[in-house]
Short mmCIF file of C-alpha atoms in Angstrom, two decimals:
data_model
loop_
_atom_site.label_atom_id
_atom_site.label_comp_id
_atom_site.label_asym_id
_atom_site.label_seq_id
_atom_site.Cartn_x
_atom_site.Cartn_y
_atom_site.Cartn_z
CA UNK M 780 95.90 121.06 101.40
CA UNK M 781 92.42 122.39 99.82
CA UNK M 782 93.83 124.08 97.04
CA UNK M 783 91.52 126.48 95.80
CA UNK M 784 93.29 127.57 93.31
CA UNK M 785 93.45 124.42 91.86
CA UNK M 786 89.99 124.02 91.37
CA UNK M 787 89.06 127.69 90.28
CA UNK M 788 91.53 126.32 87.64
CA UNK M 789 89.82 122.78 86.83
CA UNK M 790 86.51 123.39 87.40
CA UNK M 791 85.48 120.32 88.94
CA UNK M 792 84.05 118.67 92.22
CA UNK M 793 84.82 115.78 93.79
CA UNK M 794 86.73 115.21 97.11
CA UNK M 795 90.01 113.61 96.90
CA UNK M 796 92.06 112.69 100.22
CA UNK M 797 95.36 111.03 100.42
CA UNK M 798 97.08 111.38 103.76
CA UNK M 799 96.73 114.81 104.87
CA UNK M 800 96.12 116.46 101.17
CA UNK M 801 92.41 116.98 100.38
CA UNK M 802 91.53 118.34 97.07
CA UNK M 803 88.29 119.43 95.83
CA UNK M 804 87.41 119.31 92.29
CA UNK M 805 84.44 120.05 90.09
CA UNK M 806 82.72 117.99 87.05
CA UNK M 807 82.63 113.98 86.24
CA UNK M 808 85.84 112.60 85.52
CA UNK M 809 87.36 108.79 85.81
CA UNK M 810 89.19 108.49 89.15
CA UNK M 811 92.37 107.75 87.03
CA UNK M 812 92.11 110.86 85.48
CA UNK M 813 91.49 113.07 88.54
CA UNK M 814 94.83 111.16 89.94
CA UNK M 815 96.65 112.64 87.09
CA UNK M 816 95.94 115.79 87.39
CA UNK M 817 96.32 116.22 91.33
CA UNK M 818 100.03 114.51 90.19
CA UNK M 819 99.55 111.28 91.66
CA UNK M 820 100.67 108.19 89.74
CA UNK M 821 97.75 105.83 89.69
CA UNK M 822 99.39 102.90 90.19
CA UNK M 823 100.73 104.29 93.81
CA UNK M 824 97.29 104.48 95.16
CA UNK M 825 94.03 102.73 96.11
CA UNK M 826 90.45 104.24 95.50
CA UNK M 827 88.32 103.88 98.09
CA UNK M 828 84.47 105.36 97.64
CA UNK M 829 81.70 104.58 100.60
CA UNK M 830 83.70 102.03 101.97
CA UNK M 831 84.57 100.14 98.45
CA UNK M 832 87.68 99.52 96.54
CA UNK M 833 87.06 101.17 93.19
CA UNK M 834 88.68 100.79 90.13
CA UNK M 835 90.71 103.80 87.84
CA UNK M 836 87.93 103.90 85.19
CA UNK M 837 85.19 104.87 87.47
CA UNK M 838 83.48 107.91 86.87
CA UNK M 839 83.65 109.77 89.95
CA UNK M 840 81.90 113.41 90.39
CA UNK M 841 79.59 115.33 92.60
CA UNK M 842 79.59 114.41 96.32
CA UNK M 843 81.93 111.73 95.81
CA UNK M 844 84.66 111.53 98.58
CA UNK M 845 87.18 109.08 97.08
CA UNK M 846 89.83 108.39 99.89
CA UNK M 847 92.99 107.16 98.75
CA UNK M 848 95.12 104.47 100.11
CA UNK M 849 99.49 104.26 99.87
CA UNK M 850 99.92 100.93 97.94
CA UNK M 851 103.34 101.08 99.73
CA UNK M 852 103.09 101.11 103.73
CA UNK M 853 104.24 99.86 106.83
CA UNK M 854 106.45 96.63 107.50
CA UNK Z 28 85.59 97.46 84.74
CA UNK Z 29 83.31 94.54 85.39
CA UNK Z 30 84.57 91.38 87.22
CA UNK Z 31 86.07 89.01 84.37
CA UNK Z 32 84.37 86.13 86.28
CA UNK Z 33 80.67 87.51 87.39
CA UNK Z 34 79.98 90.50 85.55
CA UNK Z 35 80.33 92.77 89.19
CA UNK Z 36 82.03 96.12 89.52
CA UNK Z 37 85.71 94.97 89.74
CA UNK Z 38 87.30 95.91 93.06
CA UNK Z 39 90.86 95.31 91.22
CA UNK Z 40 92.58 95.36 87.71
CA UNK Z 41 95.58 93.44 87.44
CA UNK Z 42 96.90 95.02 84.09
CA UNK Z 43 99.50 92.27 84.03
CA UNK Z 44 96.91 89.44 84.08
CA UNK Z 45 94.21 90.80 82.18
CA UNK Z 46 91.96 90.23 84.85
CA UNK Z 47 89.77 92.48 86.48
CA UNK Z 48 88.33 90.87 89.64
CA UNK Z 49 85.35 91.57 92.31
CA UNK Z 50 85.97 91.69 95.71
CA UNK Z 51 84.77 88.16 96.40
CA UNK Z 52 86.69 86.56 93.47
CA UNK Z 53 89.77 88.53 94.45
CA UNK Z 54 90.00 87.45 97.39
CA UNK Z 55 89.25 83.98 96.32
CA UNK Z 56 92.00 84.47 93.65
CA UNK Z 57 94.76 85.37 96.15
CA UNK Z 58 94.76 82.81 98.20
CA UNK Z 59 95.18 80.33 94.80
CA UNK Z 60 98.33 82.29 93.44
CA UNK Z 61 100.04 81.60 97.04
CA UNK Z 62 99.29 77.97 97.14
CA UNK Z 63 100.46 77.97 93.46
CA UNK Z 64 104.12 79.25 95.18
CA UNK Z 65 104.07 76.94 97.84
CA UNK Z 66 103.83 74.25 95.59
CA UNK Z 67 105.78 75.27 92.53
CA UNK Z 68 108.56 76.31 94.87
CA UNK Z 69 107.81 73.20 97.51
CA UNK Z 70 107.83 75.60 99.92
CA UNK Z 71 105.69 73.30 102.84
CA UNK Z 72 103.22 70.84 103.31
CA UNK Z 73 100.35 70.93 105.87
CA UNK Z 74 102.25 68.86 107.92
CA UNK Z 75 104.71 71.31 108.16
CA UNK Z 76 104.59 73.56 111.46
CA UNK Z 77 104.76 77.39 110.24
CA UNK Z 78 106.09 80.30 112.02
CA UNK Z 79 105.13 83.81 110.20
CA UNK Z 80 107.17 86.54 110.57
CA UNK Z 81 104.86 89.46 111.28
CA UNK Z 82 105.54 93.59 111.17
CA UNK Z 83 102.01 94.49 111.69
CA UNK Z 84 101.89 95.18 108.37
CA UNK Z 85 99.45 94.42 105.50
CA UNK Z 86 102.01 91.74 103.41
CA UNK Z 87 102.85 89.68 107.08
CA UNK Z 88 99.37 89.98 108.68
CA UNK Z 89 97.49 89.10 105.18
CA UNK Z 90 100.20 86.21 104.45
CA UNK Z 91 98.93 85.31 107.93
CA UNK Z 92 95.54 85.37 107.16
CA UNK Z 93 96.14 83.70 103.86
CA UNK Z 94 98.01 80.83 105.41
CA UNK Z 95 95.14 80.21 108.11
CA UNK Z 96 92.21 79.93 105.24
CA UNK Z 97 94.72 77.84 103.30
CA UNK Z 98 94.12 75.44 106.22
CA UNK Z 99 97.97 75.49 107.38
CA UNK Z 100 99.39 75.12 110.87
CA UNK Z 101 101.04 78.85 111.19
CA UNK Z 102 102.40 80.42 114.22
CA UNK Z 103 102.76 84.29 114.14
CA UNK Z 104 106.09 85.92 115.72
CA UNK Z 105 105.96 89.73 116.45
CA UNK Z 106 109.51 91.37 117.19
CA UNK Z 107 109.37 94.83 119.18
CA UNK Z 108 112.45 96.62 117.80
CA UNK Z 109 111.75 99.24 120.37
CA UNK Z 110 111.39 102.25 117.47
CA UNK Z 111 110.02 105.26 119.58
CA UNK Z 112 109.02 107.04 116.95
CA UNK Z 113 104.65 108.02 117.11
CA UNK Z 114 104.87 104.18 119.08
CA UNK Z 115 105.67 102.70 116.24
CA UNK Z 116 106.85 99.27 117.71
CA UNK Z 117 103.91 99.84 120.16
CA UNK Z 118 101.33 100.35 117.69
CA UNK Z 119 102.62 97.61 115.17
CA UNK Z 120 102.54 94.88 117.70
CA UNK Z 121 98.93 96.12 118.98
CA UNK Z 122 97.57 95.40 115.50
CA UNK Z 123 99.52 91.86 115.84
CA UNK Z 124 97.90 91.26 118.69
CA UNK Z 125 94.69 92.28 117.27
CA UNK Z 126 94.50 90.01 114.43
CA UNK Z 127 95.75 87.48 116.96
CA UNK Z 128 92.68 87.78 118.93
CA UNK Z 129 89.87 88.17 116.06
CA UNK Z 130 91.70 84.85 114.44
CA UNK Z 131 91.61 82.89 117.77
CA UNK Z 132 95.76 81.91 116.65
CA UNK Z 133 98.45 81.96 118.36
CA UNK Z 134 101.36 84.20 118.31
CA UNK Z 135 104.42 85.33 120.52
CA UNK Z 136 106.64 88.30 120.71
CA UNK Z 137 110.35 88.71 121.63
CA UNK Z 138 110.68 92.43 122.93
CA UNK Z 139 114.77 93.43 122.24
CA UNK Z 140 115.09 95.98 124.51
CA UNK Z 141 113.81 93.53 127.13
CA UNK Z 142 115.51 90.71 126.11
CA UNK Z 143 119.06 92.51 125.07
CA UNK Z 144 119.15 95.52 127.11
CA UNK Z 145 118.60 97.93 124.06
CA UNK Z 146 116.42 98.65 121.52
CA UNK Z 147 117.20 98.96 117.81
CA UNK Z 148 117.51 102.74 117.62
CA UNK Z 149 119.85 102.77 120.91
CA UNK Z 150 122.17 100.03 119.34
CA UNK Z 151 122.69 101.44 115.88
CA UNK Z 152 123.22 104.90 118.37
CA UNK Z 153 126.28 103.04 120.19
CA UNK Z 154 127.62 101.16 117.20
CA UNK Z 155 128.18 104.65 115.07
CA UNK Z 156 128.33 103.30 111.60
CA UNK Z 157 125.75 100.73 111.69
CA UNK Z 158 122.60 102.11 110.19
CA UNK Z 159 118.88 101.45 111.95
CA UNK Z 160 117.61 99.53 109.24
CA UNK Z 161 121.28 97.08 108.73
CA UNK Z 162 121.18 96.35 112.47
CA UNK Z 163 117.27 95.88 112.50
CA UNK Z 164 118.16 93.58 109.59
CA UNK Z 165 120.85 91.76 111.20
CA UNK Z 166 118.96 91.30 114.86
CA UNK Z 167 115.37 90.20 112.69
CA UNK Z 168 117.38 87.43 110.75
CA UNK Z 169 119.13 86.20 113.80
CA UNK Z 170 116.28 86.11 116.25
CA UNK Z 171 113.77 84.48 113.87
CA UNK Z 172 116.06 81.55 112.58
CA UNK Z 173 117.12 80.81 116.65
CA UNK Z 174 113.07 80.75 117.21
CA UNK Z 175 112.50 78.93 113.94
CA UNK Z 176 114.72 76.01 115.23
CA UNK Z 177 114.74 76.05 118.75
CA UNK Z 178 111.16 75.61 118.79
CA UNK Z 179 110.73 73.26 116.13
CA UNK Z 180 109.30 74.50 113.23
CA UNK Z 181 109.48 73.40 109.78
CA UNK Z 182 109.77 76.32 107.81
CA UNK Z 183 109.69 80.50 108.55
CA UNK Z 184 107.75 82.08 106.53
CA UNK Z 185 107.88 86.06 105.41
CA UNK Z 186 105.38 88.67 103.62
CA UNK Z 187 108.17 89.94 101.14
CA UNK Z 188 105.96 90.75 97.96
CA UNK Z 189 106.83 90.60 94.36
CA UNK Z 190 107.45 93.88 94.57
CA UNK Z 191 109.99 93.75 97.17
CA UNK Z 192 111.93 90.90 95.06
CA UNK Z 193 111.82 93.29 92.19
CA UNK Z 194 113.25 96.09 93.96
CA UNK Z 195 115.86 93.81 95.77
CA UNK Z 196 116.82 92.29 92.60
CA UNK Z 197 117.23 95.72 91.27
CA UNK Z 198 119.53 97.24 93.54
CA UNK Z 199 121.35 93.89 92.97
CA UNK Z 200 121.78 93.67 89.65
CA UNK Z 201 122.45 97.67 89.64
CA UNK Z 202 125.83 96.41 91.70
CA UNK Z 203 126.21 92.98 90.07
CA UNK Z 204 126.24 91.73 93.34
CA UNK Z 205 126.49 87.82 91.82
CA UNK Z 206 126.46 86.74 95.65
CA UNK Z 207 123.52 88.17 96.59
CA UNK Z 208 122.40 87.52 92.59
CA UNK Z 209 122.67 83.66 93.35
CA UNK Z 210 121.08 83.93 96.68
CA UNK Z 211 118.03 85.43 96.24
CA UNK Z 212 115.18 82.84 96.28
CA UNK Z 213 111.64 82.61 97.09
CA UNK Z 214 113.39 79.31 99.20
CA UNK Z 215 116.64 79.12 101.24
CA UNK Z 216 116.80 75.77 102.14
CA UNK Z 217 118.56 74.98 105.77
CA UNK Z 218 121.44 74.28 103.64
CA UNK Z 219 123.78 73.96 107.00
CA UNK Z 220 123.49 73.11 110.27
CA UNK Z 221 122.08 76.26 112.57
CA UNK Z 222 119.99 77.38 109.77
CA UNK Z 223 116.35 77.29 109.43
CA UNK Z 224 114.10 76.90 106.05
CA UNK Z 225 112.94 80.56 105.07
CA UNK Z 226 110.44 80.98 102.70
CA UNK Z 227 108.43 83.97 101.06
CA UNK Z 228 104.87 82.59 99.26
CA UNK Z 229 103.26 86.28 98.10
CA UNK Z 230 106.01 86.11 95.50
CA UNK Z 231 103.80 85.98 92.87
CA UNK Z 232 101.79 89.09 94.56
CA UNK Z 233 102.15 92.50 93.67
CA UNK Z 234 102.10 95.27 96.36
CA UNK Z 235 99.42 96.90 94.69
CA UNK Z 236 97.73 93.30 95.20
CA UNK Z 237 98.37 92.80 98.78
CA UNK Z 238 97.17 96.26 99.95
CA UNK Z 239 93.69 95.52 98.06
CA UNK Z 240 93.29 92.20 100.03
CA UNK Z 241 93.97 93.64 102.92
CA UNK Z 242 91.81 96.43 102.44
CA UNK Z 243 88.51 94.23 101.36
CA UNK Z 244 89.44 91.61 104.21
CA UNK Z 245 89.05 94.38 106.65
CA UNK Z 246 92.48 93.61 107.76
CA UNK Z 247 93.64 96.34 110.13
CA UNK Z 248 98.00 96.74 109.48
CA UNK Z 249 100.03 99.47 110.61
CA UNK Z 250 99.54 102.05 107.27
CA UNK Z 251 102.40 104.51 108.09
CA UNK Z 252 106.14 103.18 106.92
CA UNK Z 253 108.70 102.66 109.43
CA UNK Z 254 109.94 105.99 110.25
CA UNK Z 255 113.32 104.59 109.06
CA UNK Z 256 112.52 103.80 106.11
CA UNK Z 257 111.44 106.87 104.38
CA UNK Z 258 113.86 107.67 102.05
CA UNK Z 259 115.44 104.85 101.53
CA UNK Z 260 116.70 103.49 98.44
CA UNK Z 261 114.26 100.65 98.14
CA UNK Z 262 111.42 102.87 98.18
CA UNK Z 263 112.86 104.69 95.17
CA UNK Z 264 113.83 101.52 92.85
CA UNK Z 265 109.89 100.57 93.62
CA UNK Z 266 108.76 103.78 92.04
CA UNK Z 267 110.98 103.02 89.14
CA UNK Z 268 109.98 99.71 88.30
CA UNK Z 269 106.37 100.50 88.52
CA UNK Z 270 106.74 103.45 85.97
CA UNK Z 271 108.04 100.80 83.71
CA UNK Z 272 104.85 98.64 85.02
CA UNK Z 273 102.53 101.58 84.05
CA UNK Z 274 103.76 101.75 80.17
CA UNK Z 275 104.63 97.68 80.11
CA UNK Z 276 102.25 95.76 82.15
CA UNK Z 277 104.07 92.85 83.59
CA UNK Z 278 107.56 94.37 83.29
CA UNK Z 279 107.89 94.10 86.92
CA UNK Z 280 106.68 89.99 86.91
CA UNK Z 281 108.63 88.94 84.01
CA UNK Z 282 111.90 91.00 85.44
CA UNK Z 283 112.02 88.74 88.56
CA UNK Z 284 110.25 85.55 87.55
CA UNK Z 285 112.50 85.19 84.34
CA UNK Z 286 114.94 86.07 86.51
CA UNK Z 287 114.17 82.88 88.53
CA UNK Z 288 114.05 80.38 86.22
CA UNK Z 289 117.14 82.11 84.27
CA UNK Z 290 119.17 81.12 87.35
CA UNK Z 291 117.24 77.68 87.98
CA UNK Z 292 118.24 77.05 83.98
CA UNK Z 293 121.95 77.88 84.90
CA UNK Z 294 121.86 80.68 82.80
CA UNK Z 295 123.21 83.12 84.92
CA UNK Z 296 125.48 81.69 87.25
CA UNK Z 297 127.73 78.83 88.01
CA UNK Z 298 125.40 76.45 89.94
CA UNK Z 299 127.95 76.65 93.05
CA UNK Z 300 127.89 80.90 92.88
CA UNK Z 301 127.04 82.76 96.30
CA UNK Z 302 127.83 79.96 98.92
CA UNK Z 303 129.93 81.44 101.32
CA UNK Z 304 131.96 79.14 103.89
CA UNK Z 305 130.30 79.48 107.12
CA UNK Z 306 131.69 78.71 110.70
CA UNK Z 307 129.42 78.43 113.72
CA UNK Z 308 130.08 81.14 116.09
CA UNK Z 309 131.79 80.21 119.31
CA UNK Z 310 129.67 82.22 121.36
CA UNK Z 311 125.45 81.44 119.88
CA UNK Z 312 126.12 78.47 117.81
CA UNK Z 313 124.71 79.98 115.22
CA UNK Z 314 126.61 80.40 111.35
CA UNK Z 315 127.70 83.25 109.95
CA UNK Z 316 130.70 84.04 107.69
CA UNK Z 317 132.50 85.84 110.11
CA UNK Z 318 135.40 83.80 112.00
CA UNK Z 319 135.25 83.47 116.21
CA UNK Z 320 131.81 85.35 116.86
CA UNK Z 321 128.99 86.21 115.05
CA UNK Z 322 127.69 90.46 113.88
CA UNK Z 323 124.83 89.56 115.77
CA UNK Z 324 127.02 88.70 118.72
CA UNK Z 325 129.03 91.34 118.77
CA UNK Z 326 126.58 93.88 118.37
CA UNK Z 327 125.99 93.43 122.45
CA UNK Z 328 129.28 93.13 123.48
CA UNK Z 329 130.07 96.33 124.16
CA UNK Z 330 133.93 95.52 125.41
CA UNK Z 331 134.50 94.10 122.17
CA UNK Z 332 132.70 96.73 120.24
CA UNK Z 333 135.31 99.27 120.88
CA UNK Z 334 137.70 96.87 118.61
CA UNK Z 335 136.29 95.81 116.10
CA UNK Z 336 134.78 97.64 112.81
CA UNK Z 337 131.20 98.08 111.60
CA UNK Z 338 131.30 96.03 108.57
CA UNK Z 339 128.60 93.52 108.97
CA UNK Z 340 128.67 90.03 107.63
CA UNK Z 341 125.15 88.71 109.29
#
């Protein structure tokens, strides 16, 4: 779900995918923060940037495509 | 966040611990909290002969990689419950086999269907009453500790998570269920004859934790949930617990290890609480709590299944 009118609303830009949601937002922000305000908890996901597991105090922004992993899954 | 130990971007904060850890000291750091189980709880030795109880998923198949850099003698076992849904049997047991094969270990696999006639979904179908998830319960438990013994091995060991103790002991204490209260143990010992050793050594672990070190081991594990599953009550008392994790960091470790040592202490419960009198069934051998044949028995005979009712007392 690219939700435009989400980030008309932020104004920010960084790619966020988690499952089959992507959301697009503008600006520098800390990965925990743009969790928060997508309305994920952070502690329900992984951050994943270029391969890496990043941590929630990152600063993540322009061109970054953070992919985000279910801490809960499979089994 | 910096690694606490090198000064690296951390790959992982563990709020709980105060410890934020890169990718090479994490995983170093895992493996050290599940040897400090296996000891604390004298769980096995390295003379012990292992058999790992594995989904697919990231808890078993990193447990299983765990276990092998640990330098113990571990045997994986892969059961095909024969759940159609988007292959999922088919595509768990692929990334068994998988891990198998890039570890050079061995492993084997008891199909149901093949070996019983049905698989899980078609059973809990016939036996209307019996969820999916109680009879995939029931047939897991039965088949692994006939394995377990039968082909000799020490110990069986399983990828349940801290998490997964929390959430159990939740739902538990929720119900003051004092039986399954007093049996709830990172050990049951073969405490009578017919049953095997069972052990879980990622209790320390959080969820959070194992899906990082399977994630920065490059471990490959089946990602979507058992179709099953969603929904289910478990999933929820997770979520609760770790909203109390995210405003009380460690909530979730203190819950279920002071929980432990509560009961060790004999602070909860009479030291003889939760052991039920168990007969050996007449038809497997194996105990169970039920008199003359055992759930697991009776959930393939289908002449007795019209008689009796869908209680189950695995």
């Amino acid at each position: 779900m690219a939700d435009g009118r989400l980030c008309a609303k932020l104004g920010l830009t960084m790619k966020l995918i988690y499952r089959d949601q992507t959301w697009e937002l503008k600006g520098k922000i800390t990965v925990r923060d743009a969790l928060k305000k997508v309305g994920l908890r952070p502690e329900a996901v992984l951050a994943v940037r270029d391969g890496k597991l990043i941590t929630e105090d990152v600063l993540a922004g322009q061109d970054d495509v953070i992919r985000l992993i279910a801490v809960v899954s499979g089994g | 966040m910096k690694c606490t130990k090198c000064g690296q971007p951390a790959v992982i904060n563990m709020r709980q611990h105060r410890l934020g850890l890169c990718a090479d000291h994490f995983v170093e750091w895992v493996p050290q909290q599940v040897q400090r189980a296996i000891e604390k709880y004298d769980m096995f030795t390295p003379e012990d002969r292992v058999l790992i109880a594995v989904s697919g998923g990231k808890d078993s198949l990193s447990l299983w990689d765990i276990l092998l850099r640990l330098g113990y003698s571990v045997e994986g076992i892969y059961i095909n419950l024969g759940i159609p849904h988007d292959s999922y049997s088919d595509v768990s047991q692929q990334k068994v086999e998988a891990f198998a094969a890039a570890h050079d270990t061995p492993f084997r696999v008891v199909n149901v269907k093949r070996e019983y006639g049905e698989s899980i979904p078609e059973v809990a179908r016939r036996k209307r009453g019996r969820s999916p998830c109680s009879t995939c319960g029931l047939v897991k438990r039965h088949i692994l500790n006939e394995v377990t013994l039968r082909e000799g091995f020490g110990v069986l060991a399983t990828g349940h998570n801290l998490d997964d103790e929390a959430a159990v002991l939740f739902q538990n204490s929720l119900h003051w269920a004092t039986g399954y209260l007093a049996r709830q143990a990172p050990v049951l010992p073969a405490s009578h004859a017919g049953l095997a050793r069972k052990v879980k050594p990622l209790i320390r672990l959080y969820e959070r934790e194992m899906a990082a070190y399977a994630l920065v081991r490059g471990i490959d594990y089946i990602y979507e949930e058992c179709p099953f599953s969603r929904g289910a009550t478990t999933l929820f008392y997770k979520e609760l617990l770790d909203q109390l994790e995210a405003e009380s960091p460690g909530a979730k470790q203190q819950y279920y290890l002071e929980f432990l040592r509560a009961r060790a202490d004999g602070r909860l419960l009479p030291a003889d609480a939760g052991k039920p009198v168990l007969n050996q069934c007449q038809k497997c051998g194996q105990p169970t709590t039920a008199p003359g044949t055992c759930s697991f028995c009776r959930l393939w005979d289908v002449e007795e299944a019209a008689h009796e009712d869908s209680n189950g007392d695995s």
